[in-house]
Short mmCIF file of C-alpha atoms in Angstrom, two decimals:
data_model
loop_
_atom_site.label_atom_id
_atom_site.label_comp_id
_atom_site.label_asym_id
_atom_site.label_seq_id
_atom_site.Cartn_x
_atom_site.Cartn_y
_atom_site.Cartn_z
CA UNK A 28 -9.18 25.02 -73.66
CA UNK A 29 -5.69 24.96 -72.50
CA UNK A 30 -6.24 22.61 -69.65
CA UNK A 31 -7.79 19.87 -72.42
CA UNK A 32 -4.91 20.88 -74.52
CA UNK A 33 -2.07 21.29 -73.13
CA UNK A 34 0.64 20.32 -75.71
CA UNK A 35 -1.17 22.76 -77.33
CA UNK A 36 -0.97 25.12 -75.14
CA UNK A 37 2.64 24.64 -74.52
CA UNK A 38 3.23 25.16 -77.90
CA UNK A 39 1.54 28.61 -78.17
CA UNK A 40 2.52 30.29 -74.78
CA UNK A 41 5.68 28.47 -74.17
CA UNK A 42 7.26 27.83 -77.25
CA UNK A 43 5.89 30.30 -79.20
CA UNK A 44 6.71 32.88 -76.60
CA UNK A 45 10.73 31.52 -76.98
CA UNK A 46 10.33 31.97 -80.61
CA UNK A 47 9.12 35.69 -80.97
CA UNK A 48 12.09 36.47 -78.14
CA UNK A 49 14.43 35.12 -79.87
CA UNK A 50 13.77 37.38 -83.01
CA UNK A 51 13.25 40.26 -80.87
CA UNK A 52 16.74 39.97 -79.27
CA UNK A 53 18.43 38.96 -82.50
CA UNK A 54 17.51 42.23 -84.03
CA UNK A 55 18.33 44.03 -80.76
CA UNK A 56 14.39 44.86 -80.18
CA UNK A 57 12.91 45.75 -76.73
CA UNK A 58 10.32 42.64 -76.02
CA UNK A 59 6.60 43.47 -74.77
CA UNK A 60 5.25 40.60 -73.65
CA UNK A 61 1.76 40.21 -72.97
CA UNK A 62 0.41 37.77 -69.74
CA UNK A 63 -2.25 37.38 -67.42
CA UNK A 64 -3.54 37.15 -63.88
CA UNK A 65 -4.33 33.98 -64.05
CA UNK A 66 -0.25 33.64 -63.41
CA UNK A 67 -1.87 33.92 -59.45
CA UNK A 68 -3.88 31.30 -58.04
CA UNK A 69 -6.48 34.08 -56.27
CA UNK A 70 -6.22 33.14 -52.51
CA UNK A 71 -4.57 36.45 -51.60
CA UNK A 72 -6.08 39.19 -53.75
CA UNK A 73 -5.42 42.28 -54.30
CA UNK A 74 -1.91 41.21 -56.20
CA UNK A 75 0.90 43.41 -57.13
CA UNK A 76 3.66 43.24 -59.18
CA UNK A 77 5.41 41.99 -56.72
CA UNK A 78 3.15 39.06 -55.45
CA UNK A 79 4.13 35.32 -56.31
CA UNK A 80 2.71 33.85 -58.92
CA UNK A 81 1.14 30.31 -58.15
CA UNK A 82 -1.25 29.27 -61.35
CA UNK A 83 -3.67 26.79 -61.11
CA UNK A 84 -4.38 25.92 -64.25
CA UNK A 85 -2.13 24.82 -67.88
CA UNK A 86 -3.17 28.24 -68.97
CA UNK A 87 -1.47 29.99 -66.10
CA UNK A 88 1.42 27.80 -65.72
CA UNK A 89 2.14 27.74 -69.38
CA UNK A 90 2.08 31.70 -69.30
CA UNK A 91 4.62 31.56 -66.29
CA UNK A 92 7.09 29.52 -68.69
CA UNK A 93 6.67 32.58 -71.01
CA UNK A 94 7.52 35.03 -68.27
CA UNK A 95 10.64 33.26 -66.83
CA UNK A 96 11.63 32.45 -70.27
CA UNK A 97 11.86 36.19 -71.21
CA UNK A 98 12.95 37.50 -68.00
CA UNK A 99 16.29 34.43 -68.09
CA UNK A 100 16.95 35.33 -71.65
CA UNK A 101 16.24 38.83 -72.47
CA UNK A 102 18.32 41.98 -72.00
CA UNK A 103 15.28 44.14 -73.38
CA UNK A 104 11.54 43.68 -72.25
CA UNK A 105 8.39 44.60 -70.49
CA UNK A 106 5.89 41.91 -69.21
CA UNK A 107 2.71 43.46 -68.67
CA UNK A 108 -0.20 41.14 -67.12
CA UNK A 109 -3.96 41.97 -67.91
CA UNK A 110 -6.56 40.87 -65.99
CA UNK A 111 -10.27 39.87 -67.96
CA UNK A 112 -10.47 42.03 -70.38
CA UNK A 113 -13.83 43.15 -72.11
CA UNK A 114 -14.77 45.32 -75.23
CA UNK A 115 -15.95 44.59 -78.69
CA UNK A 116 -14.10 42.03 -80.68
CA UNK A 117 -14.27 39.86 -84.13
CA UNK A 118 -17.59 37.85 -83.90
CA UNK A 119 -15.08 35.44 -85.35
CA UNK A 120 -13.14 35.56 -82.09
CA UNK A 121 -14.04 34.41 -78.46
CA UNK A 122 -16.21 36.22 -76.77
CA UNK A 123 -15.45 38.17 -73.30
CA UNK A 124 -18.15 38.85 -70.25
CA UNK A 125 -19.68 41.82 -71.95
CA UNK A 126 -19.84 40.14 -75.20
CA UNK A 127 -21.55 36.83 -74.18
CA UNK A 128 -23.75 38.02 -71.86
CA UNK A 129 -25.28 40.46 -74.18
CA UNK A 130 -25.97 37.63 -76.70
CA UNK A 131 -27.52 35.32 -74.27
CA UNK A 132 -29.82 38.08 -73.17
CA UNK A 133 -30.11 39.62 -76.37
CA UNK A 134 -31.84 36.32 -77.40
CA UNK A 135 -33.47 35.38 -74.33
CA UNK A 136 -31.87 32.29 -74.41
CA UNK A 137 -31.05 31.29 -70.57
CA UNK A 138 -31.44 32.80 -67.22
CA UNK A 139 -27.48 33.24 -66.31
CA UNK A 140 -26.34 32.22 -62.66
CA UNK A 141 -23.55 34.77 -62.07
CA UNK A 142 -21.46 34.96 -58.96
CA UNK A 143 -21.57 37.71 -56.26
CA UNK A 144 -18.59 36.93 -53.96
CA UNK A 145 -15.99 36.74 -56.29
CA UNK A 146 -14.44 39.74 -57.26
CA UNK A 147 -12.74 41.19 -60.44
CA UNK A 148 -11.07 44.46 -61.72
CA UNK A 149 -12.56 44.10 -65.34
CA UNK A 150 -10.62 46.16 -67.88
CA UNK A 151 -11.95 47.31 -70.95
CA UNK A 152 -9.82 47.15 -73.63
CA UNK A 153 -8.86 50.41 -75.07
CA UNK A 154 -8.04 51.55 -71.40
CA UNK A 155 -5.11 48.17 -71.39
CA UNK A 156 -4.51 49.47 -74.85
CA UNK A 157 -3.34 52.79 -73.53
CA UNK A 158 -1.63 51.37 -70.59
CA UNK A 159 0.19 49.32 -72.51
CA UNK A 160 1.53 52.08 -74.35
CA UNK A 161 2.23 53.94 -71.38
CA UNK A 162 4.41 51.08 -70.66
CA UNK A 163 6.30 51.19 -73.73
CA UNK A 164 6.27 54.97 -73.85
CA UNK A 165 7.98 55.36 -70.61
CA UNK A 166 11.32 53.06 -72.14
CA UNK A 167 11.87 51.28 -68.39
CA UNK A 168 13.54 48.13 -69.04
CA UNK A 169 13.27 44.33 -67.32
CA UNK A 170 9.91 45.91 -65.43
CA UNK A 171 6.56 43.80 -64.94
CA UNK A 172 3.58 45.70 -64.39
CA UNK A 173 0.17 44.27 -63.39
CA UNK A 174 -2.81 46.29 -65.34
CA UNK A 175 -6.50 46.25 -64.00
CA UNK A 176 -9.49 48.46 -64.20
CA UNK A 177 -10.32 50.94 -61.49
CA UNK A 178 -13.21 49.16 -60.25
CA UNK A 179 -13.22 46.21 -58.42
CA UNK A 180 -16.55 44.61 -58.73
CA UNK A 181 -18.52 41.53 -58.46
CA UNK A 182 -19.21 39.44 -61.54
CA UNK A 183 -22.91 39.54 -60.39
CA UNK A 184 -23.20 43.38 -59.87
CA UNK A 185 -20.72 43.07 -63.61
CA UNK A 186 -23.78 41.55 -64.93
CA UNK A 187 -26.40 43.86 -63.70
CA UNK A 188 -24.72 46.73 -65.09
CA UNK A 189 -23.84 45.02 -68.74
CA UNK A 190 -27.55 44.23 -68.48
CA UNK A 191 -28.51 47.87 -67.76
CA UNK A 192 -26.29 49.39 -70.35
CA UNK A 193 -28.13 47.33 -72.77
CA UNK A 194 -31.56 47.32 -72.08
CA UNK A 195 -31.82 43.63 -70.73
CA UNK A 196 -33.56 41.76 -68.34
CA UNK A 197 -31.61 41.57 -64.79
CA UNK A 198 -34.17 39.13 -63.94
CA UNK A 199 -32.54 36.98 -65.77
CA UNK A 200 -29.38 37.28 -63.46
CA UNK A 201 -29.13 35.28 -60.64
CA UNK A 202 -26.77 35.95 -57.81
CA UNK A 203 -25.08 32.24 -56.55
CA UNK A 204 -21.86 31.51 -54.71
CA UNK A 205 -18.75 30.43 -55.96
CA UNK A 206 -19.36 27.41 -54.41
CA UNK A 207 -22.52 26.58 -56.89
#
């Protein structure tokens, strides 16, 4: 979405980011600020906090604004990156892996081609709740932390076991390359 909007997108991460900081620091309140992964491009995995960031995409670049923004104009924050998060959300609201691949084989809509040699540390929600608030909790100041799940996993083998969890079909998985 970003990439076909970005003026959009600019907007929301970038300027909206400057806006909420702005109010935060007038009232003398410590800023969380909440990124992503996608601030690295993914050639040299596993990242740390530490890592350069290199996005690829409006998203990620528009997020990296955010993060400079804060970290050249804030005396009080905490950016805390998530990678791909999953749980249950609004129907309203987007969908994440576990969400959409449950309805397409809840309805036996489409065989899904997932891929099985790239690599992800999904994170379920409540757990980047809590770390989040671990964050917060333990008052450091101008930090960046990166938060992932423990398990670093293939979307494919993902699939299969969102598939067994619910009862689905992994026949209607198939394993392909990033490449396809």
């Amino acid at each position: 979405y970003c990439d076909k909007h970005p003026e959009e997108a600019h907007l929301t991460n970038v300027v909206g980011t400057q806006n909420v900081a702005e109010i935060t620091a007038k009232h003398g309140a410590h800023f969380i600020f909440i990124t992503t992964n996608g601030v690295y491009d993914g050639k040299k995995p596993p990242y740390n906090e530490a890592s350069e960031v290199n996005p690829i995409d409006v998203y990620g670049k528009t997020k990296v604004a955010g993060e400079e923004f804060v970290r050249s104009n804030l005396e009080k924050y905490t950016i805390i990156r998530l990678i791909t998060m999953y749980g249950w959300n609004n129907p309203s609201e987007r969908q994440n892996p576990v969400t959409w691949q449950n309805q397409i084989l809840g309805e036996n809509k489409l065989p899904i081609n997932m891929v099985n040699d790239m690599y992800n540390n999904f994170l379920f929600a409540e757990e980047a709740a809590e770390a989040i608030l671990r964050a917060v909790e333990s008052g450091l100041n101008k930090e960046t932390f990166n938060i992932a799940g423990s398990d670093c996993i293939s979307r494919y083998d993902f699939s299969l076991a969102i598939a067994k969890t619910f009862g689905h079909d992994a026949a209607m998985i198939t394993p392909v390359p990033l490449s396809f």
